Amino acid sequence: MAGQRRNEIGRAVPLLAPAYLWLTVAIFLPLSAMIFFSFMTGLPNTGKPWSFTLQNYAAFFQEDIYWRLLLSSLRLAAEVTFWCLIIGFPAAYALAKLLKGRMREAIFLLIILPFWSNGLVRIFSWAMVLREGGLLDTTLNAILPFKISIDLMYSYPAIVIGLVHSYVPYMVLTCYLTLQAIDDSLIEAARSLGASRWQTLRRIIVPLALPGVIAGAALIFVPVVGSFMEPRILGGRTGTFYGTVIEDQFVAVFNWPLGAALSFILLAVVLVVLALASPVLRRATS
Amino acid sequence: MAHVSVRNVSRSFGAHKALDDVSIDFPDGGFYALLGPSGSGKTTLLRLIAGFDFPDEGQIAIDGDSVERVPVEKRRIGMMFQNYALFPNMSVRDNVGFGLSVRGEPRHKMAAEVQAALDLVQLGSLGERRPHQLSGGQRQRVALARAFVTRPRVLLLDEPLSALDKALRVDMQFELKRIQREIGITTIFVTHDQEEALTMSDRIGILRDGRLVQEGPPDETYERPGSAFAATFLGDANICEGIAIEGGIRLANGTEINIEKPVKGCTRCAIRPERIRIATSGAPIPAGDNRLHGTILRRVFAGNIITYFVDCSGLELKVLVQNDGSIQPYINDAVRLHWSKASTVPIVSD
């Protein structure tokens, strides 16, 4: 038994080694360096003297701007996750249960398409759509009999629109996978027992699809809390979030130690949020 | 309890006619087996009665109410699925109670009814288990309890025993029949297993290529198959073909086979293998019996029964013999076969 186990590990090592080597080099080492930086007063390569400090972490608690920004980032992430769910779940349901064959493949392609284009290109194309005199404004004014002015550019809704667009495929994919695994006969059984479509959805489909919903939510929530590209380009002056502040520390202010400290606080908060969500996940999948 | 009637129902999927002008009356409180090979349309018919699908033409009525456009959740039917379709996210109790709870039945009343249903299927103590913690037979009982606890007008069973192994299947056949009789519910049962259809049902309908080819009580359907298909699908049969003569048919090898109730112009007849006897040497053959001389080609020993394939001058007949302890012939033995005229059934169609 023990020998067999050793044999299993022996066979797994060559297969796992490249991935772990890569993760070590690409994530673990830089992350370790960042932890190191976050406890320093300045960067060693600038030639200035430096020492270890907790001041970078203390800054987060001393100035309320940071946790205010973190709260608004959490709120943004929650809203984006919510809209991704509202938009993504029905699409995933249609793909998994209503469409078959070629039609399903075609629709699937359209949903995955955002993955294939450059993120920056996507955001700038949204800018063209959302600004005053842009695509949305012009189209609506051409159709509607009265004059309206739509300028969503540099606003909170613009950020949400851009982020939802980028992240909705994650929700569609994770929900699709769990929905597809639900046997059609379960749905038919519920209907035959007198459940309406709504009751079937609420009592059978959603509980069984919950692991996918939660996985999708986690995949969306985590990167959106730290997002900076969409808020900066689509949000303009309103687009100051926790992620953009961190970015500023690295590329504008060159206060890498503070940026690193803020990043780790974000990581800690995200881990806490996921830890709170995990019992729900476990209960849903048991 | 209800009477179900299907009138001139047709259903096509693209160019494929899954059901072609089928009419059946399912008697009140009866156990009706829809028997047929895969692709015969039996499951399509069950799904039309359930309301998962709607007919292109024809009427379906439960107790005289026309239901062919009523959605499944309003038809008050109970259905048991081939894979049981138990809800994996619920306990056994919640599975059984699901139909009552979506109707908004009060909690205490529901608990009592669920318990009674579980007791009836002898699972009274397993209410808190999850479906994945049950054996195949137990799952099947849960599915059955869930299907009848809502007091449906009709119970529809889609090959409910096909996922069980043979010993358990025979147990469950009796069990299912017992419960059906106890609650007296009209039951429609889809199966491709002819033995199951014969042992369980009060009536059998044989479907082939979307058409009802024969219908009746099991014994009558077995004894008087109307077609070659019915004769060979429900049980086993030797089909002999020749030319029509007075009182029977003449085979190509010149043998004449007499039929008790001949049909004019009929050129084929069916004989069940267990009706043919091998005469012991010297023993008299009852007067009026059909008789043939033959040689044993092959012998298949199955314990209680021995199957012989006998060559009678070019006509190969299958003969079943009880292994009753008497001396049985062996391969290449010359034998005399005989069977009564009454056991010779004229076959008028394919």
XYZ file of C-alpha atoms in Angstrom:
636
model
C 0.000 0.000 0.000
C 2.711 2.452 1.049
C 4.875 1.315 -1.851
C 2.019 1.898 -4.228
C 1.588 5.412 -2.865
C 5.249 6.184 -3.368
C 4.946 4.892 -6.889
C 2.015 7.233 -7.553
C 3.978 10.224 -6.287
C 6.995 9.111 -8.307
C 4.940 9.166 -11.468
C 3.287 12.477 -10.622
C 6.501 14.397 -9.953
C 7.698 14.756 -13.566
C 4.230 15.896 -14.568
C 3.875 18.401 -11.738
C 7.442 19.728 -11.770
C 7.144 22.181 -14.699
C 4.019 23.786 -13.271
C 5.466 24.130 -9.798
C 8.785 25.386 -11.117
C 6.997 28.009 -13.128
C 4.762 29.021 -10.218
C 7.825 29.330 -7.990
C 9.695 31.553 -10.420
C 6.768 33.582 -11.679
C 4.675 34.061 -8.562
C 6.352 32.929 -5.396
C 9.659 34.802 -5.865
C 8.161 38.181 -6.917
C 5.559 37.853 -4.185
C 8.241 37.210 -1.614
C 10.123 40.254 -2.867
C 6.934 42.289 -2.519
C 6.402 41.134 1.067
C 10.001 42.179 1.730
C 9.438 45.609 0.111
C 6.240 46.186 2.067
C 8.255 46.300 5.311
C 10.888 48.747 4.006
C 11.135 52.520 4.200
C 12.508 52.800 0.691
C 13.844 50.750 -2.169
C 17.424 49.501 -1.822
C 18.336 50.155 -5.475
C 17.808 53.940 -5.218
C 21.041 54.265 -3.227
C 19.290 55.951 -0.307
C 19.591 54.365 3.130
C 16.628 52.182 4.157
C 15.384 50.288 7.162
C 12.536 47.944 8.143
C 9.251 49.521 9.230
C 5.555 48.774 9.783
C 4.656 52.294 8.693
C 3.372 51.178 5.260
C 0.741 48.977 6.887
C -0.010 51.573 9.538
C -0.754 54.103 6.772
C -3.793 52.077 5.751
C -5.296 52.448 9.215
C -4.153 56.010 9.855
C -5.633 57.597 6.756
C -9.286 56.756 6.139
C -8.894 57.389 2.362
C -7.445 53.896 1.912
C -10.144 51.897 3.595
C -12.805 54.133 2.058
C -11.352 53.294 -1.349
C -11.174 49.626 -0.426
C -14.835 49.701 0.573
C -15.838 51.306 -2.711
C -13.739 48.729 -4.574
C -15.503 45.932 -2.684
C -18.827 47.540 -3.548
C -17.821 47.828 -7.206
C -16.761 44.171 -7.231
C -20.031 43.121 -5.601
C -22.055 45.088 -8.143
C -20.098 43.769 -11.110
C -20.439 40.211 -9.781
C -24.162 40.751 -9.317
C -24.675 41.991 -12.887
C -22.492 39.222 -14.277
C -24.738 36.731 -12.479
C -27.941 38.389 -13.703
C -26.659 38.428 -17.281
C -24.545 35.280 -17.260
C -26.781 32.729 -15.553
C -29.702 32.911 -18.018
C -27.243 32.740 -20.916
C -25.561 29.707 -19.360
C -28.971 28.097 -18.827
C -29.959 28.664 -22.443
C -26.637 27.243 -23.631
C -26.771 24.214 -21.367
C -30.440 23.302 -21.578
C -32.170 24.937 -24.529
C -29.657 24.990 -27.378
C -28.142 21.953 -29.045
C -25.444 21.197 -31.595
C -24.185 23.850 -34.007
C -26.363 26.596 -32.571
C -24.843 26.054 -29.130
C -21.309 26.160 -30.533
C -22.007 29.406 -32.370
C -23.513 31.139 -29.338
C -20.720 29.834 -27.160
C -18.165 31.388 -29.474
C -19.852 34.775 -29.195
C -19.674 34.587 -25.416
C -16.030 33.578 -25.315
C -15.066 36.189 -27.908
C -14.106 38.865 -25.330
C -11.355 36.513 -24.146
C -9.714 36.660 -27.531
C -9.413 40.417 -27.815
C -6.975 42.659 -26.010
C -8.371 44.097 -22.782
C -7.222 47.609 -23.538
C -8.830 47.521 -26.996
C -12.117 46.412 -25.422
C -12.076 49.269 -22.946
C -11.307 51.914 -25.540
C -14.026 50.586 -27.792
C -16.436 50.999 -24.876
C -15.204 54.564 -24.521
C -16.251 55.188 -28.106
C -19.681 53.756 -27.447
C -20.382 55.475 -24.154
C -19.185 59.061 -24.676
C -21.472 61.938 -25.657
C -21.826 61.913 -29.442
C -20.646 58.295 -29.320
C -22.297 55.206 -30.714
C -24.954 54.786 -27.993
C -25.867 58.477 -27.919
C -26.118 58.741 -31.713
C -28.111 55.530 -32.112
C -30.646 56.321 -29.395
C -31.157 59.836 -30.742
C -31.666 58.453 -34.241
C -34.384 56.054 -33.006
C -36.149 58.067 -30.300
C -38.476 60.897 -31.341
C -37.208 63.209 -28.578
C -33.732 64.483 -27.915
C -31.779 62.892 -25.117
C -28.203 63.303 -24.182
C -26.338 60.223 -23.101
C -22.863 60.669 -21.790
C -21.959 57.734 -19.612
C -18.264 58.257 -20.162
C -16.207 58.987 -17.020
C -18.923 57.777 -14.678
C -19.469 54.904 -12.275
C -21.924 53.121 -14.627
C -19.303 53.221 -17.385
C -16.856 51.378 -15.132
C -19.477 48.772 -14.240
C -20.421 48.310 -17.910
C -16.807 47.826 -18.942
C -16.029 45.414 -16.119
C -19.214 43.377 -16.592
C -18.391 43.055 -20.259
C -14.913 41.773 -19.476
C -15.924 39.329 -16.767
C -19.334 37.970 -17.764
C -17.805 35.073 -19.751
C -16.379 33.648 -16.512
C -19.855 33.464 -15.023
C -21.307 31.959 -18.195
C -18.607 29.285 -18.338
C -18.729 28.214 -14.688
C -22.530 28.200 -14.603
C -22.671 26.386 -17.936
C -20.514 23.581 -16.587
C -22.665 22.958 -13.516
C -25.947 23.436 -15.379
C -24.926 21.004 -18.062
C -24.182 18.396 -15.408
C -27.806 18.567 -14.182
C -29.689 15.639 -15.684
C -32.700 16.783 -17.716
C -34.767 14.076 -16.061
C -34.402 15.926 -12.716
C -36.096 18.936 -14.255
C -38.764 16.740 -15.814
C -39.267 14.925 -12.500
C -39.852 18.240 -10.733
C -42.341 19.342 -13.389
C -44.155 15.996 -13.264
C -44.553 16.465 -9.502
C -46.432 19.678 -10.126
C -43.653 22.258 -9.827
C -43.980 25.315 -12.051
C -41.005 26.491 -14.120
C -40.199 29.027 -11.422
C -40.390 26.475 -8.591
C -38.212 24.091 -10.580
C -35.644 26.831 -11.102
C -35.627 27.912 -7.477
C -35.715 24.505 -5.803
C -33.827 22.240 -8.190
C -31.775 24.103 -10.780
C -30.338 26.940 -8.713
C -29.302 24.769 -5.733
C -27.618 22.293 -8.051
C -25.917 25.084 -10.028
C -24.754 26.922 -6.902
C -21.173 25.601 -6.971
C -20.788 27.055 -10.465
C -22.342 30.350 -9.434
C -19.994 30.649 -6.468
C -16.937 29.655 -8.493
C -17.868 32.254 -11.114
C -18.480 34.884 -8.458
C -15.070 34.230 -6.911
C -13.362 34.364 -10.308
C -14.973 37.749 -10.957
C -14.966 39.306 -7.499
C -11.264 38.834 -6.789
C -9.784 40.552 -9.872
C -12.444 43.297 -9.909
C -11.597 44.419 -6.356
C -8.069 45.129 -7.544
C -8.956 46.335 -11.032
C -7.378 49.613 -12.187
C -7.463 49.688 -15.989
C -11.233 49.913 -16.447
C -11.760 52.453 -13.616
C -8.980 54.662 -14.936
C -9.978 54.699 -18.610
C -13.766 54.568 -18.333
C -14.083 56.326 -14.967
C -11.757 59.302 -15.437
C -11.868 61.439 -12.322
C -14.596 59.245 -10.762
C -12.440 56.203 -11.364
C -10.286 56.339 -8.268
C -10.428 52.968 -6.613
C -8.205 50.862 -4.439
C -6.617 49.260 -7.474
C -5.782 52.568 -9.119
C -4.173 53.825 -5.901
C -1.945 50.761 -5.775
C -1.060 51.255 -9.426
C -0.193 54.887 -8.703
C 2.232 53.848 -5.977
C 4.143 51.748 -8.476
C 4.057 53.767 -11.692
C 3.506 57.413 -10.639
C 4.557 58.043 -7.042
C 7.229 55.328 -6.992
C 6.349 54.437 -3.412
C 6.737 50.717 -3.958
C 6.734 49.814 -0.246
C 3.325 51.459 0.286
C 1.965 49.911 -2.927
C 3.164 46.496 -1.794
C 1.635 46.919 1.666
C -1.695 48.007 0.191
C -1.609 44.979 -2.145
C -1.143 42.580 0.751
C -3.945 44.184 2.716
C -6.133 43.665 -0.353
C -5.005 40.041 -0.562
C -5.881 39.550 3.110
C -9.331 41.102 2.673
C -10.044 38.979 -0.407
C -8.988 35.832 1.461
C -11.329 36.746 4.307
C -14.199 37.256 1.851
C -13.509 33.881 0.205
C -13.204 32.192 3.594
C -16.629 33.555 4.518
C -18.024 32.223 1.244
C -16.503 28.750 1.528
C -18.941 27.285 4.109
C -21.786 28.251 1.774
C -19.953 26.511 -1.034
C -19.394 23.385 1.017
C -23.008 23.241 2.116
C -24.181 23.717 -1.456
C -22.043 20.924 -2.848
C -22.576 18.353 -0.100
C -57.602 6.684 -10.307
C -58.565 7.461 -13.756
C -59.215 6.223 -17.200
C -56.798 7.411 -19.858
C -57.642 7.443 -23.514
C -55.384 8.133 -26.454
C -57.153 8.774 -29.772
C -55.486 8.855 -33.190
C -52.297 10.338 -31.791
C -49.403 11.078 -34.139
C -46.069 12.659 -33.417
C -43.195 13.272 -35.820
C -39.649 14.407 -35.193
C -38.551 15.888 -38.483
C -39.124 13.264 -41.152
C -39.293 10.465 -38.566
C -42.799 9.399 -37.574
C -42.351 8.353 -33.952
C -46.062 7.691 -33.464
C -48.476 7.044 -36.281
C -52.196 7.199 -35.524
C -52.163 5.340 -32.218
C -55.359 4.803 -30.217
C -55.351 3.040 -26.865
C -57.723 2.927 -23.892
C -55.978 2.513 -20.572
C -58.535 1.064 -18.154
C -59.211 2.621 -14.770
C -57.001 1.111 -12.072
C -55.309 -1.220 -14.552
C -51.683 -2.001 -15.074
C -50.929 -1.510 -18.752
C -47.582 -2.419 -20.320
C -46.430 -0.650 -23.466
C -44.050 -3.122 -25.004
C -41.796 -2.630 -27.990
C -38.217 -2.572 -29.197
C -36.241 0.655 -28.969
C -37.487 3.155 -31.523
C -40.994 1.720 -31.478
C -42.456 4.922 -30.036
C -43.387 3.591 -26.592
C -41.399 6.232 -24.703
C -42.698 8.958 -27.018
C -46.241 7.874 -26.182
C -45.497 7.903 -22.447
C -44.027 11.413 -22.718
C -47.124 12.592 -24.579
C -49.376 11.202 -21.849
C -47.132 12.794 -19.197
C -47.158 16.144 -20.977
C -43.433 16.545 -21.615
C -44.274 16.647 -25.281
C -47.400 17.402 -27.280
C -48.985 15.388 -30.116
C -49.062 16.738 -33.679
C -52.509 15.242 -34.080
C -55.019 13.382 -31.973
C -56.505 13.602 -28.491
C -55.362 12.510 -25.065
C -57.918 12.477 -22.255
C -57.649 11.676 -18.566
C -61.057 10.887 -17.062
C -62.674 12.524 -20.050
C -60.761 15.801 -19.645
C -58.908 16.627 -22.770
C -55.295 17.201 -21.699
C -53.239 17.182 -24.890
C -52.440 20.909 -24.529
C -52.148 20.933 -20.725
C -48.568 21.318 -19.445
C -47.112 18.496 -17.399
C -47.321 20.205 -13.988
C -51.095 20.644 -14.346
C -51.893 17.081 -15.432
C -51.703 15.496 -11.969
C -49.636 12.550 -13.103
C -46.894 10.694 -11.288
C -43.857 9.628 -13.222
C -41.017 7.309 -12.436
C -37.904 7.673 -14.528
C -35.499 5.071 -15.831
C -32.613 6.571 -13.796
C -35.050 7.435 -10.925
C -34.149 11.171 -11.207
C -33.972 11.660 -7.443
C -32.975 15.186 -6.436
C -29.388 14.819 -5.190
C -29.575 18.011 -3.124
C -32.419 16.719 -0.940
C -32.931 13.984 1.629
C -35.184 11.028 0.880
C -37.948 12.695 2.907
C -37.659 15.961 0.968
C -37.573 14.083 -2.326
C -40.813 12.322 -1.499
C -42.338 15.505 -0.075
C -41.368 17.680 -3.045
C -44.635 17.255 -4.925
C -46.677 18.068 -1.811
C -44.547 21.046 -0.873
C -44.804 22.711 -4.304
C -48.568 22.443 -3.872
C -48.229 24.385 -0.640
C -49.528 21.618 1.581
C -49.273 22.346 5.333
C -46.111 21.001 6.948
C -47.621 18.610 9.523
C -49.988 17.046 6.993
C -47.130 16.668 4.556
C -44.873 14.942 7.090
C -47.560 12.362 7.829
C -48.227 11.638 4.172
C -44.522 11.338 3.354
C -44.055 8.926 6.256
C -47.015 6.831 5.106
C -45.599 6.676 1.572
C -42.145 5.700 2.859
C -43.716 3.019 5.049
C -45.611 1.626 2.081
C -42.371 1.186 0.122
C -40.690 -0.166 3.296
C -38.215 2.678 3.663
C -39.758 4.212 6.767
C -36.453 4.518 8.602
C -34.312 5.963 5.799
C -35.992 9.368 5.476
C -32.903 11.373 6.399
C -30.563 9.646 3.939
C -29.370 11.291 0.750
C -30.056 9.525 -2.570
C -26.363 8.716 -3.086
C -26.376 6.777 0.207
C -29.021 4.342 -1.059
C -28.779 1.115 -3.053
C -30.364 0.811 -6.503
C -33.451 -0.954 -5.168
C -33.913 1.624 -2.398
C -33.623 4.499 -4.865
C -36.262 2.872 -6.946
C -38.607 2.687 -3.971
C -38.005 6.354 -3.179
C -38.776 7.268 -6.785
C -41.978 5.244 -6.592
C -43.039 6.807 -3.276
C -42.324 10.268 -4.676
C -44.432 9.520 -7.747
C -47.566 8.314 -5.913
C -47.548 10.434 -2.743
C -49.246 13.331 -4.557
C -52.185 11.015 -5.395
C -51.800 11.393 -9.144
C -54.528 10.295 -11.503
C -52.092 8.146 -13.479
C -48.750 6.581 -12.648
C -46.304 6.488 -15.565
C -43.287 4.222 -15.354
C -40.463 4.533 -17.872
C -38.506 1.252 -17.809
C -38.231 1.557 -14.022
C -36.579 -1.815 -13.470
C -34.007 -1.809 -16.254
C -31.216 -0.407 -14.052
C -31.498 -3.228 -11.510
C -29.754 -6.588 -11.614
C -31.861 -9.649 -12.321
C -32.567 -10.962 -8.818
C -33.515 -7.531 -7.528
C -35.596 -6.905 -10.630
C -37.787 -9.919 -9.956
C -38.281 -8.797 -6.324
C -39.190 -5.322 -7.449
C -41.652 -6.618 -10.032
C -43.686 -8.181 -7.222
C -43.198 -5.164 -4.994
C -44.299 -2.717 -7.667
C -47.321 -4.839 -8.454
C -48.234 -5.105 -4.751
C -48.069 -1.338 -4.256
C -49.968 -0.667 -7.450
C -52.738 -3.000 -6.316
C -52.754 -1.522 -2.823
C -53.308 2.046 -4.006
C -55.298 0.957 -7.040
C -53.792 3.514 -9.348
C -54.038 3.425 -13.138
C -50.509 2.566 -14.233
C -48.850 2.762 -17.621
C -45.563 0.979 -17.849
C -43.024 1.206 -20.667
C -40.712 -1.735 -21.155
C -38.772 -3.619 -23.776
C -38.648 -6.695 -21.545
C -41.393 -9.082 -22.660
C -41.181 -11.193 -19.506
C -41.710 -8.097 -17.364
C -44.692 -7.094 -19.476
C -46.234 -10.560 -19.187
C -45.768 -11.013 -15.454
C -46.771 -7.544 -14.296
C -49.503 -6.160 -16.488
C -53.242 -6.650 -16.898
C -53.011 -5.536 -20.494
C -50.212 -5.332 -23.021
C -49.931 -3.076 -26.045
C -47.204 -4.002 -28.513
C -45.787 -1.102 -30.491
C -43.715 -1.300 -33.626
C -42.409 1.593 -35.726
C -44.848 4.004 -34.118
C -47.920 1.828 -34.572
C -49.911 -0.302 -32.161
C -49.703 -3.802 -33.640
C -51.526 -5.783 -30.976
C -53.294 -5.257 -27.700
C -54.952 -7.375 -25.046
C -54.515 -9.277 -21.780
C -51.088 -10.959 -21.452
C -52.288 -14.547 -21.907
C -54.479 -13.746 -24.894
C -51.731 -11.647 -26.499
C -49.286 -14.463 -26.008
C -51.598 -17.241 -27.160
C -52.982 -15.500 -30.222
C -50.306 -13.256 -31.682
C -51.737 -11.475 -34.683
C -48.477 -10.914 -36.513
C -45.093 -12.517 -36.976
C -43.592 -9.578 -35.102
C -45.916 -9.988 -32.120
C -45.285 -13.733 -32.063
C -41.506 -13.391 -31.984
C -41.228 -10.227 -29.865
C -43.578 -11.414 -27.123
C -42.043 -14.773 -26.344
C -40.471 -17.002 -28.935
C -42.081 -18.662 -31.958
C -41.366 -20.891 -34.906
C -42.791 -19.225 -37.997
C -43.622 -21.646 -40.822
C -44.412 -20.369 -44.287
C -45.991 -22.229 -47.188
C -49.068 -22.087 -49.377
C -52.646 -21.932 -48.159
C -54.615 -25.175 -48.312
C -57.924 -26.293 -46.843
C -57.591 -26.292 -43.018
C -53.941 -25.201 -42.896
C -50.847 -24.637 -44.993
C -48.489 -26.791 -47.063
C -44.783 -26.163 -46.597
C -42.230 -26.171 -49.409
C -41.040 -29.667 -48.362
C -44.562 -31.021 -48.828
C -45.471 -31.247 -45.144
C -48.994 -30.166 -44.319
C -49.668 -28.307 -41.068
C -53.216 -28.266 -39.772
C -54.599 -25.220 -38.008
C -57.570 -25.422 -35.637
C -58.995 -22.025 -36.589
C -57.645 -21.449 -40.108
C -57.856 -18.068 -41.764
C -58.658 -18.151 -45.466
C -55.624 -17.506 -47.649
C -53.233 -17.485 -44.704
C -49.783 -18.727 -45.708
C -47.984 -18.597 -42.385
C -48.397 -20.009 -38.904
C -46.609 -19.680 -35.575
C -45.864 -22.458 -33.102
C -44.465 -21.728 -29.638
C -41.326 -23.831 -28.987
C -42.703 -25.102 -25.652
C -45.829 -26.439 -27.375
C -43.903 -28.853 -29.576
C -43.288 -32.227 -27.964
C -40.706 -34.833 -28.740
C -42.454 -38.218 -28.818
C -40.704 -41.012 -26.980
C -40.162 -44.007 -29.228
C -43.212 -46.175 -29.607
C -45.478 -43.899 -27.577
C -48.733 -42.980 -29.317
C -49.217 -39.453 -30.642
C -52.632 -37.941 -29.879
C -54.967 -38.115 -32.851
C -55.277 -34.912 -34.855
C -51.872 -33.590 -33.803
C -49.496 -32.176 -36.341
C -46.520 -34.505 -36.666
C -43.069 -34.246 -38.215
C -39.945 -36.382 -38.398
C -36.653 -34.686 -37.796
C -33.040 -34.851 -36.686
C -31.604 -32.920 -33.782
C -29.102 -30.334 -35.005
C -28.192 -28.514 -31.821
C -28.962 -28.754 -28.124
C -28.706 -25.893 -25.619
C -28.771 -26.917 -21.999
C -30.060 -24.223 -19.606
C -30.617 -26.255 -16.437
C -34.375 -26.437 -16.076
C -34.988 -26.261 -19.798
C -33.291 -27.849 -22.799
C -33.637 -26.144 -26.171
C -33.405 -28.324 -29.282
C -33.032 -27.145 -32.854
C -34.562 -29.867 -34.992
C -34.224 -30.204 -38.748
C -37.418 -31.517 -40.353
C -36.507 -31.978 -44.027
C -35.307 -28.412 -44.460
C -37.590 -26.804 -41.871
C -35.735 -25.896 -38.689
C -37.872 -25.900 -35.554
C -36.985 -24.755 -32.083
C -38.299 -27.023 -29.319
C -38.241 -26.424 -25.570
C -38.239 -29.456 -23.302
C -38.569 -29.476 -19.519
C -35.603 -31.162 -17.903
C -37.955 -33.467 -15.969
C -35.525 -36.367 -15.402
C -36.665 -38.489 -18.338
C -34.145 -39.599 -20.940
C -33.590 -36.748 -23.367
C -32.446 -37.114 -26.973
C -29.043 -35.932 -28.107
C -27.551 -34.378 -31.223
C -28.104 -36.373 -34.464
C -30.897 -38.448 -32.870
C -33.895 -38.994 -35.122
C -37.054 -37.801 -33.362
C -40.769 -37.458 -33.950
C -42.260 -34.051 -33.180
C -45.921 -33.358 -32.580
C -48.122 -30.530 -31.403
C -51.835 -29.870 -31.267
C -53.766 -28.024 -33.936
C -54.854 -25.555 -31.266
C -51.240 -24.574 -30.667
C -50.835 -23.616 -34.305
C -51.655 -19.952 -34.716
C -52.356 -18.508 -38.157
C -50.249 -15.416 -38.911
C -51.830 -12.931 -41.257
C -49.356 -10.017 -41.171
C -45.727 -9.176 -40.552
